[in-house]
Amino acid sequence: MTWKLATLVAALTSIAACQAPEPTVYDIQISGGVVYDGVSESGRAVDVFIDGDKIAFVGDAEAANATARETIDATGLIVAPGFIDPHTHTLTDVMFEQDGQQLAGYLTQGVSTVVAGNDGGGPVDTGGALAAVQERGLGPNFALFTGHGSLRGEVMGRENRAPREIELDEMKAKLRQALADGALGLSTGLYYAPASYADIDEIAALAAVAAEYDALYESHIREESSYSVGLLGAVDEALEIGRRSGAAVHIAHIKALGVDVWGQSEDVISRIEAAQAEGLEVTADQYPWSASGTRISNALIPNWAKADSDEAMYARLRAPENRDRLIAEITENLRKRGGPGAILLVARTDGLSSRTLSEEAAALQLDPVQAAIDIVLGGDARIASFNMQDADIERFMRQPWVMTSSDGTNGHPRKVASFPRKYRTYVEEKSVLSLAQFINLSSRLTADTLNLCGRGQLKRGYYADVVVFDPQTFGPVADFSTPSELSTGVQHLFVNGHRAIADGSLNQNLQGRALKRGACADIKETAS
Ligand SMILES: [Zn+2]
C-alpha cells in the first residue's frame, strides 16, 4: 500500500466513523409507550432515556443514536411525569408510623412527590423536619409548608385574641427562618381553632413575609360552607390577603361544602378569575371525592367552645349553661352537612366498623347531637362527611389553575386512590378532562406553583421522576368500607431515576429526597 492509498483509507475510515458514530449509552430506555411530557396537549410515541437521577433525553432513539444498558418495554402504556400531591398529611406517617416512610399508598397512585405541612399545621422548624425526614428515608420526594397554626401556637398558645406586636414579630422571625430553610410557603387553616382567632391583618402581615421569599400563601380558607363568613366571604379574604401581601395565593382542597353553598362554585371561579385578571397569582387544588374527611369536633363543635385547651373545651361541652346554645349550633352544623346520615364514623379506634352518626346514635340510644358531643368527650373520632355535589366538583376540576391533590387522611380512600380515581372517573368515564389535562394538572402545574424546580415535566436535565401506567387498569380499589386498599395500574415508578415500583411491584428502596423550595441551580443550567 502506497502512503497515498494509506492516507485515503484512513480518511475513508474516519468518514465512515462520522457516519455511524458509537451510540450514546444511557442507563435506562423506556420505549414503546405514549409519552405525555406534562406540558403538551397530547401524547407522543417517543422514548424516554434516564441517566443517573436525571432525564437524559426524550425523543426518537434512532435519530439521536441513543441506546441504554436496560430497556423497559412500555408498549400499550402511558409514560408521564411522576405525580405531585400538594396536600397530604404524611409527615406523621413518615416520622412515626411503623414502616410509614415508604408511603406505598402514594407510590401506587403514581405519586413521586408529596407535600405536607398544610392546613396551618406545618412544623415551625421546617429545616429540622426536612433533615429528620431525609434521615429516616422515604419512598417519594417530600416537601413542607410551615404553618400559621403552629407559629401562633408556639408564640401565643390557643388564646382567642389578636397577637401583640412583639408576638407578631416573633411569628415573622420564625417564618423567615422556615422559608430560608426551604419551606414552600406559609400554610393556614383559618377554619380551625385556634388559627380561626386570627384576623386578616395578622395573616396578611405573615403572608407578606412569604412574598419576600417569593413563596406561596397556601390556605384552608376560613369557610368552605356557611358557618361564619361563608364560602364566598372566605374566598374574598384569601384574595385580599394576596392583594395586601403580594404573595401568590393557593386555595387548598377547593370545594362547596354543604347544601347552603351548593352551586357557588360558579361565583368562586369568577371571583378568582377576576383576581387573576387584575394580576394576582391564584391557584387551587382539589381531591376528587364528594366526601370530605375530618374529625367530628372540627365538623360539628362551634369554634368558641374550643378555645384555650381540650380540658377547657370539655368543660364547656359539659356546662349546663352552654347546653341550649351548643345543641342549637350543632343541630345547625349537622343540617349544613346533610344530616347525621351523611356523617360516616371511620378509622375507629374501638375496632368497630364504619357506621353513620345516625346508626351510632341509635346504637347508643341517644339523639345524634348528644351522640356527637359524647364522641368528642370520649376523645373525638375521624369522619367522612358526604357534603359535596358533583356539579361543583366537575366545575372546579375543569379550571386550568386547579391541580390534583389527595388531602389524604386515615379512614378515607382519598389517601390511597385520589389520582387513580380522578383518572378513572373524570377522564375515562365522564370525560371532564382529557388525559393530557389530567397529567398536566397532576404534575407540571403543581411543580411550577410550588416552585419545585426540575420536577413535574419529562424534559432533558430534569429529575427522573417518571410514572408508567396501564390506561386499562389504572384505577382505585379502595372505597369507604375498605379505605386502605392500594390502587392498581402503575407498572413502573421512578423517583430520582430509581424504581420505586418495577413491573407492578413495590420495591423497598427509599429514594425520595427532602426538597427545598426552588433549590435547583444545577437544573436550570442543564435543562433544555
Ligand atoms: Zn384542609
XYZ file of C-alpha atoms and ligand atoms in Angstrom:
529
model
C 0.000 0.000 0.000
C 1.435 3.373 -1.006
C 1.401 6.176 1.503
C -1.244 7.897 -0.646
C -3.515 4.868 -0.545
C -2.960 4.507 3.190
C -3.966 8.144 3.695
C -7.056 7.611 1.564
C -8.083 4.504 3.522
C -7.557 6.359 6.791
C -9.662 9.264 5.520
C -12.467 6.952 4.343
C -12.412 5.101 7.661
C -12.772 8.332 9.557
C -15.661 9.426 7.286
C -17.347 6.064 7.915
C -16.821 6.615 11.639
C -18.514 10.001 11.352
C -21.461 8.490 9.538
C -22.016 5.732 12.114
C -20.647 7.008 15.396
C -20.852 4.971 18.527
C -24.328 5.350 20.050
C -24.693 7.252 23.321
C -25.422 4.736 26.059
C -27.683 5.806 28.922
C -28.835 3.830 31.964
C -32.464 3.181 31.053
C -34.604 3.468 27.943
C -38.384 3.454 28.262
C -39.597 2.577 24.816
C -42.859 1.889 23.003
C -45.139 3.940 25.288
C -47.178 7.050 24.667
C -45.337 9.907 26.334
C -47.111 12.862 27.960
C -44.460 15.360 28.994
C -46.515 17.448 31.445
C -46.917 20.370 29.043
C -48.172 19.114 25.670
C -51.858 18.728 24.906
C -51.386 15.224 23.519
C -49.120 12.195 23.795
C -46.242 11.263 21.503
C -44.762 7.887 20.552
C -41.193 8.614 21.655
C -38.644 7.150 24.034
C -37.539 8.445 27.420
C -33.920 7.938 28.479
C -32.786 8.118 32.078
C -29.188 8.566 33.156
C -28.376 8.642 36.844
C -31.049 10.678 38.595
C -31.921 12.801 35.556
C -33.827 12.541 32.311
C -31.172 12.338 29.624
C -33.309 12.639 26.564
C -36.919 12.471 25.328
C -37.422 11.773 21.636
C -36.621 9.456 18.771
C -33.957 6.980 19.894
C -32.768 6.140 16.370
C -32.455 9.709 15.188
C -30.454 10.534 18.293
C -28.419 7.300 18.067
C -29.166 6.615 21.713
C -29.288 3.292 23.445
C -29.302 2.073 27.045
C -27.986 -0.620 29.331
C -31.576 -1.556 30.186
C -34.735 -1.211 28.143
C -38.250 -1.120 29.556
C -40.976 -2.115 27.159
C -43.835 0.343 27.657
C -45.966 -0.839 24.739
C -49.604 -0.017 25.461
C -48.638 2.074 28.488
C -48.682 5.786 29.306
C -45.393 7.460 30.301
C -45.758 10.705 32.278
C -44.040 12.865 34.887
C -44.461 11.343 38.364
C -47.465 12.933 40.016
C -47.041 15.565 42.715
C -49.506 15.730 45.590
C -49.588 19.274 47.036
C -51.718 18.454 50.089
C -51.117 15.407 52.293
C -50.822 14.621 55.958
C -47.799 12.364 55.538
C -45.377 13.946 57.998
C -46.838 11.784 60.766
C -46.696 8.636 58.609
C -43.105 9.281 57.641
C -41.869 10.146 61.116
C -43.959 7.974 63.418
C -45.698 5.100 61.636
C -44.013 1.738 61.599
C -42.700 1.349 58.041
C -44.576 4.541 57.171
C -41.641 6.056 55.294
C -42.290 4.168 52.097
C -45.721 5.786 51.641
C -46.809 2.841 49.491
C -50.327 4.282 49.233
C -48.921 7.290 47.363
C -46.373 5.443 45.215
C -49.122 3.134 43.921
C -51.085 6.203 42.807
C -48.106 7.216 40.655
C -47.139 9.952 43.099
C -43.387 10.640 43.196
C -43.519 13.771 45.375
C -45.736 14.530 48.379
C -46.187 17.836 50.174
C -47.130 18.094 53.845
C -47.496 20.822 56.459
C -50.792 22.105 55.020
C -53.828 23.474 56.889
C -51.626 25.644 59.104
C -50.064 22.619 60.794
C -46.601 22.565 59.177
C -43.662 22.468 61.576
C -42.108 25.746 62.701
C -38.659 24.165 62.432
C -39.040 23.249 58.772
C -35.319 22.780 58.257
C -35.114 20.352 61.172
C -38.162 18.434 59.969
C -36.814 18.106 56.417
C -33.499 16.845 57.768
C -35.248 14.327 60.038
C -37.377 13.027 57.166
C -34.316 12.651 54.955
C -32.506 10.856 57.751
C -35.284 8.253 58.097
C -35.538 7.851 54.336
C -38.725 7.801 52.308
C -40.348 6.453 49.161
C -41.399 9.598 47.307
C -39.825 13.053 47.465
C -41.107 15.238 50.261
C -41.602 18.978 50.729
C -43.139 21.063 53.505
C -45.126 24.161 54.209
C -44.625 25.861 57.525
C -47.889 26.512 59.318
C -49.528 29.609 60.755
C -51.335 27.469 63.344
C -48.003 26.079 64.532
C -46.356 29.520 64.601
C -49.282 31.018 66.517
C -49.436 28.046 68.883
C -45.730 28.348 69.703
C -45.913 32.077 70.317
C -49.336 32.526 71.940
C -50.930 29.138 72.632
C -54.631 28.696 71.909
C -55.651 32.168 73.056
C -58.651 33.742 71.395
C -57.253 37.226 70.682
C -55.061 39.183 68.276
C -51.284 38.958 68.741
C -49.403 41.800 70.387
C -46.851 43.490 68.152
C -43.982 41.670 69.799
C -45.773 38.336 69.259
C -46.417 39.083 65.590
C -42.732 39.990 65.189
C -41.767 36.688 66.768
C -44.025 34.778 64.371
C -42.489 36.674 61.434
C -38.964 35.852 62.571
C -39.743 32.150 62.893
C -41.447 32.196 59.488
C -38.410 33.863 57.882
C -36.207 31.114 59.259
C -38.536 28.372 57.941
C -38.620 29.964 54.477
C -34.852 30.333 54.458
C -34.660 26.631 55.353
C -36.713 25.636 52.301
C -40.416 25.783 53.274
C -42.687 26.058 50.232
C -44.586 28.874 51.882
C -46.974 29.712 54.694
C -49.988 27.448 55.147
C -53.044 28.451 57.123
C -56.033 26.569 58.450
C -58.302 29.504 59.239
C -61.291 27.233 59.726
C -59.627 25.534 62.666
C -59.309 26.884 66.190
C -57.009 28.474 67.330
C -55.996 29.730 63.863
C -59.597 30.858 63.351
C -58.997 33.511 66.023
C -56.577 35.264 63.669
C -57.913 38.199 61.663
C -56.948 39.248 58.151
C -54.345 41.785 59.372
C -52.376 39.087 61.177
C -52.455 36.755 58.174
C -51.647 39.447 55.604
C -48.650 40.559 57.693
C -47.312 36.995 57.717
C -48.121 36.372 54.057
C -46.033 39.463 53.251
C -43.042 37.611 54.713
C -43.784 34.693 52.355
C -43.875 37.212 49.487
C -40.378 38.444 50.455
C -39.148 34.937 49.666
C -41.297 34.566 46.552
C -43.083 31.773 48.435
C -46.727 30.785 48.461
C -49.594 31.760 50.723
C -51.494 28.441 50.970
C -54.808 28.325 52.767
C -57.510 26.057 54.058
C -59.772 29.066 53.907
C -61.884 30.300 56.792
C -65.070 28.820 55.372
C -65.964 26.237 52.777
C -69.596 26.318 53.826
C -71.922 28.715 55.652
C -70.754 28.702 59.254
C -69.469 32.284 59.552
C -68.299 34.489 56.662
C -69.495 31.949 54.084
C -67.570 30.328 51.251
C -67.570 33.467 49.101
C -66.507 35.664 52.009
C -63.622 33.305 52.718
C -62.510 33.296 49.073
C -62.623 37.103 49.091
C -60.492 37.112 52.243
C -57.883 34.810 50.667
C -57.698 37.023 47.568
C -57.443 40.170 49.703
C -54.552 38.594 51.622
C -52.817 38.097 48.266
C -53.512 41.692 47.293
C -52.218 43.139 50.577
C -49.196 40.885 50.940
C -48.045 40.454 47.353
C -47.879 36.672 47.830
C -49.239 34.170 45.318
C -52.420 32.628 46.753
C -53.210 28.937 46.745
C -56.604 27.690 47.948
C -56.410 24.198 49.440
C -58.912 21.461 48.502
C -61.326 23.863 46.848
C -64.954 22.874 47.371
C -68.516 23.991 48.075
C -69.255 22.187 51.325
C -72.871 21.693 52.318
C -76.347 22.298 50.980
C -76.322 26.046 51.642
C -73.406 26.697 49.248
C -74.038 24.100 46.557
C -73.748 25.789 43.165
C -71.463 28.554 44.442
C -68.524 27.089 42.516
C -69.531 29.424 39.668
C -69.198 32.514 41.852
C -65.944 31.255 43.383
C -64.449 30.717 39.942
C -65.490 34.133 38.631
C -64.028 35.871 41.700
C -60.741 34.028 41.247
C -60.662 34.773 37.511
C -61.284 38.455 38.225
C -58.387 38.478 40.700
C -56.141 36.753 38.165
C -57.142 39.377 35.592
C -56.013 42.131 37.967
C -52.607 40.414 38.239
C -52.863 38.190 41.305
C -51.408 34.704 41.070
C -54.149 32.352 42.264
C -54.270 28.557 42.124
C -56.093 25.779 43.963
C -56.018 22.039 44.457
C -58.850 19.542 44.704
C -59.443 15.953 45.740
C -61.940 14.116 43.532
C -64.435 12.915 46.134
C -67.836 14.111 47.319
C -66.972 13.369 50.946
C -64.551 15.449 52.970
C -62.638 13.945 55.867
C -62.000 15.498 59.246
C -62.713 14.986 62.943
C -66.239 15.152 64.283
C -65.173 18.012 66.572
C -63.988 20.058 63.570
C -67.201 19.398 61.676
C -69.751 19.976 64.402
C -68.426 21.695 67.552
C -68.512 25.512 67.308
C -65.112 27.227 67.467
C -65.961 29.344 70.525
C -66.152 26.139 72.539
C -62.612 25.103 71.576
C -60.529 27.969 72.966
C -57.550 27.522 75.319
C -57.248 23.724 75.696
C -59.026 20.391 75.317
C -59.874 20.464 79.017
C -61.474 23.894 78.628
C -63.463 22.575 75.660
C -64.646 19.541 77.640
C -65.750 21.823 80.473
C -67.723 23.996 78.023
C -69.343 20.918 76.457
C -70.420 19.733 79.904
C -71.531 23.118 81.320
C -75.351 23.249 81.708
C -75.429 26.965 80.827
C -73.979 26.211 77.363
C -76.344 23.372 76.627
C -79.092 25.131 74.632
C -76.624 27.105 72.540
C -74.498 24.023 71.819
C -77.461 21.897 70.823
C -78.806 24.628 68.540
C -75.449 25.190 66.832
C -74.543 21.509 66.457
C -78.028 20.805 65.044
C -77.479 23.583 62.512
C -73.991 22.315 61.626
C -75.412 18.840 61.074
C -78.106 20.250 58.777
C -75.493 22.044 56.639
C -73.625 18.763 56.217
C -76.646 16.792 55.134
C -77.785 15.400 58.498
C -76.482 12.556 60.688
C -76.942 10.018 57.868
C -74.288 11.861 55.809
C -71.616 11.618 58.530
C -69.692 8.335 58.498
C -67.538 7.470 61.526
C -64.336 5.963 60.082
C -60.907 4.700 61.194
C -62.418 3.798 64.551
C -60.108 3.117 67.433
C -62.700 0.899 69.175
C -62.364 -1.745 66.468
C -65.931 -1.308 65.223
C -66.552 -0.921 61.509
C -67.601 2.380 59.934
C -71.164 3.484 60.560
C -73.112 6.693 60.211
C -73.787 9.076 63.066
C -77.480 8.095 62.774
C -76.605 4.432 63.251
C -74.184 5.220 66.049
C -76.757 7.366 67.871
C -79.396 4.638 67.524
C -76.964 2.075 68.946
C -76.180 4.379 71.880
C -79.879 5.228 72.321
C -79.076 8.929 72.085
C -80.138 11.635 69.695
C -77.423 12.403 67.096
C -76.417 15.738 68.646
C -75.830 14.234 72.080
C -74.032 11.291 70.466
C -71.711 13.742 68.700
C -70.955 15.557 71.980
C -70.285 12.258 73.738
C -67.932 11.146 70.962
C -65.918 14.365 71.301
C -65.826 13.999 75.093
C -64.654 10.421 74.598
C -61.596 11.539 72.630
C -63.045 12.519 69.219
C -63.366 10.453 66.021
C -62.487 10.696 62.355
C -65.370 11.096 59.923
C -66.099 11.099 56.226
C -68.677 13.821 55.646
C -70.685 13.474 52.422
C -71.319 17.106 51.631
C -70.343 17.931 48.030
C -72.185 17.963 44.717
C -70.691 16.505 41.575
C -71.614 19.586 39.513
C -69.374 21.747 41.745
C -66.602 19.142 41.803
C -66.554 18.977 37.998
C -66.749 22.738 37.519
C -63.711 23.276 39.758
C -61.875 20.379 38.144
C -62.103 21.914 34.655
C -60.189 25.060 35.647
C -56.626 25.225 34.295
C -55.441 26.502 37.710
C -56.856 23.598 39.751
C -54.407 20.779 40.411
C -54.928 17.258 41.751
C -54.418 16.531 45.451
C -55.432 13.889 47.983
C -55.633 15.638 51.386
C -55.103 12.021 52.435
C -56.208 11.058 55.938
C -56.783 7.682 57.581
C -60.203 6.130 57.032
C -60.855 7.990 53.736
C -59.962 6.291 50.424
C -58.586 9.602 49.122
C -55.316 8.721 50.879
C -54.625 5.814 48.516
C -56.818 6.440 45.474
C -57.212 10.137 44.546
C -55.103 10.248 41.378
C -56.380 6.866 40.059
C -59.978 7.861 40.859
C -59.661 11.189 39.089
C -58.322 9.363 36.024
C -60.870 6.535 36.100
C -63.979 8.597 36.872
C -63.316 12.045 35.427
C -61.056 11.216 32.442
C -62.222 7.771 31.325
C -65.873 7.670 32.359
C -67.089 11.264 32.358
C -64.567 12.975 30.022
C -64.432 16.036 32.274
C -60.696 16.261 31.478
C -58.550 14.842 28.678
C -55.738 12.503 29.631
C -53.186 15.236 28.881
C -55.056 17.741 31.061
C -55.214 15.260 33.927
C -51.477 14.620 33.679
C -50.506 18.280 33.322
C -52.697 19.290 36.276
C -51.172 16.489 38.366
C -47.525 17.260 37.633
C -46.299 20.381 35.830
C -48.847 22.860 37.214
C -48.102 21.618 40.719
C -44.306 21.789 40.386
C -44.476 25.276 38.874
C -46.891 26.586 41.514
C -44.892 25.198 44.439
C -41.546 26.180 42.874
C -40.309 22.586 42.918
C -37.975 23.232 40.051
C -36.592 20.424 37.935
C -39.753 18.409 38.645
C -43.142 17.953 37.009
C -42.041 17.533 33.378
C -40.379 14.923 31.211
C -37.610 17.128 29.921
C -33.894 16.777 29.372
C -31.964 17.658 32.510
C -34.978 17.374 34.819
C -35.036 14.855 37.652
C -36.150 11.416 36.538
C -39.464 11.212 38.375
C -41.457 9.151 35.881
C -44.672 7.145 36.102
C -45.515 4.392 33.603
C -49.124 3.245 33.944
C -51.553 0.982 32.160
C -54.554 3.033 30.968
C -56.728 -0.094 31.096
C -56.089 -0.910 34.739
C -55.019 2.347 36.422
C -57.749 2.888 38.982
C -58.841 2.837 42.610
C -59.536 -0.276 44.659
C -60.267 1.433 47.980
C -63.715 2.673 48.912
C -65.276 3.827 52.186
C -65.580 0.285 53.522
C -62.004 -0.691 52.557
C -60.248 2.697 52.608
C -56.657 1.421 52.660
C -56.605 -0.897 49.634
C -53.777 0.090 47.314
C -54.617 1.297 43.812
C -53.712 -0.668 40.679
C -52.221 0.033 37.277
C -48.853 1.700 37.922
C -46.306 -0.559 36.200
C -43.182 1.480 36.906
C -42.494 4.497 39.054
C -39.122 6.208 39.023
C -38.110 8.526 41.844
C -34.834 10.334 41.111
C -34.028 7.701 38.488
C -34.596 4.723 40.820
C -37.550 2.378 40.558
C -39.928 2.585 43.498
C -42.267 0.334 41.509
C -40.973 -2.141 38.917
C -43.204 -4.383 36.805
C -46.155 -3.547 39.032
C -44.389 -4.474 42.298
C -43.236 -2.130 45.036
C -39.523 -2.023 45.750
C -38.314 -1.429 49.261
C -35.723 1.154 48.280
C -36.211 4.607 49.747
C -35.044 7.007 47.041
C -37.143 10.044 47.896
C -35.449 13.308 48.787
C -36.470 16.103 51.112
C -36.969 19.013 48.723
C -36.480 22.698 49.399
C -38.342 25.440 47.607
C -36.559 26.468 44.425
C -33.352 24.586 45.188
C -32.248 23.566 41.709
C -29.443 25.745 40.419
C -27.906 22.760 38.604
C -31.172 22.031 36.763
C -31.549 25.481 35.244
C -28.180 25.165 33.543
C -28.690 21.723 32.003
C -32.398 21.589 31.135
C -33.433 22.340 27.585
Zn -57.609 21.250 54.996
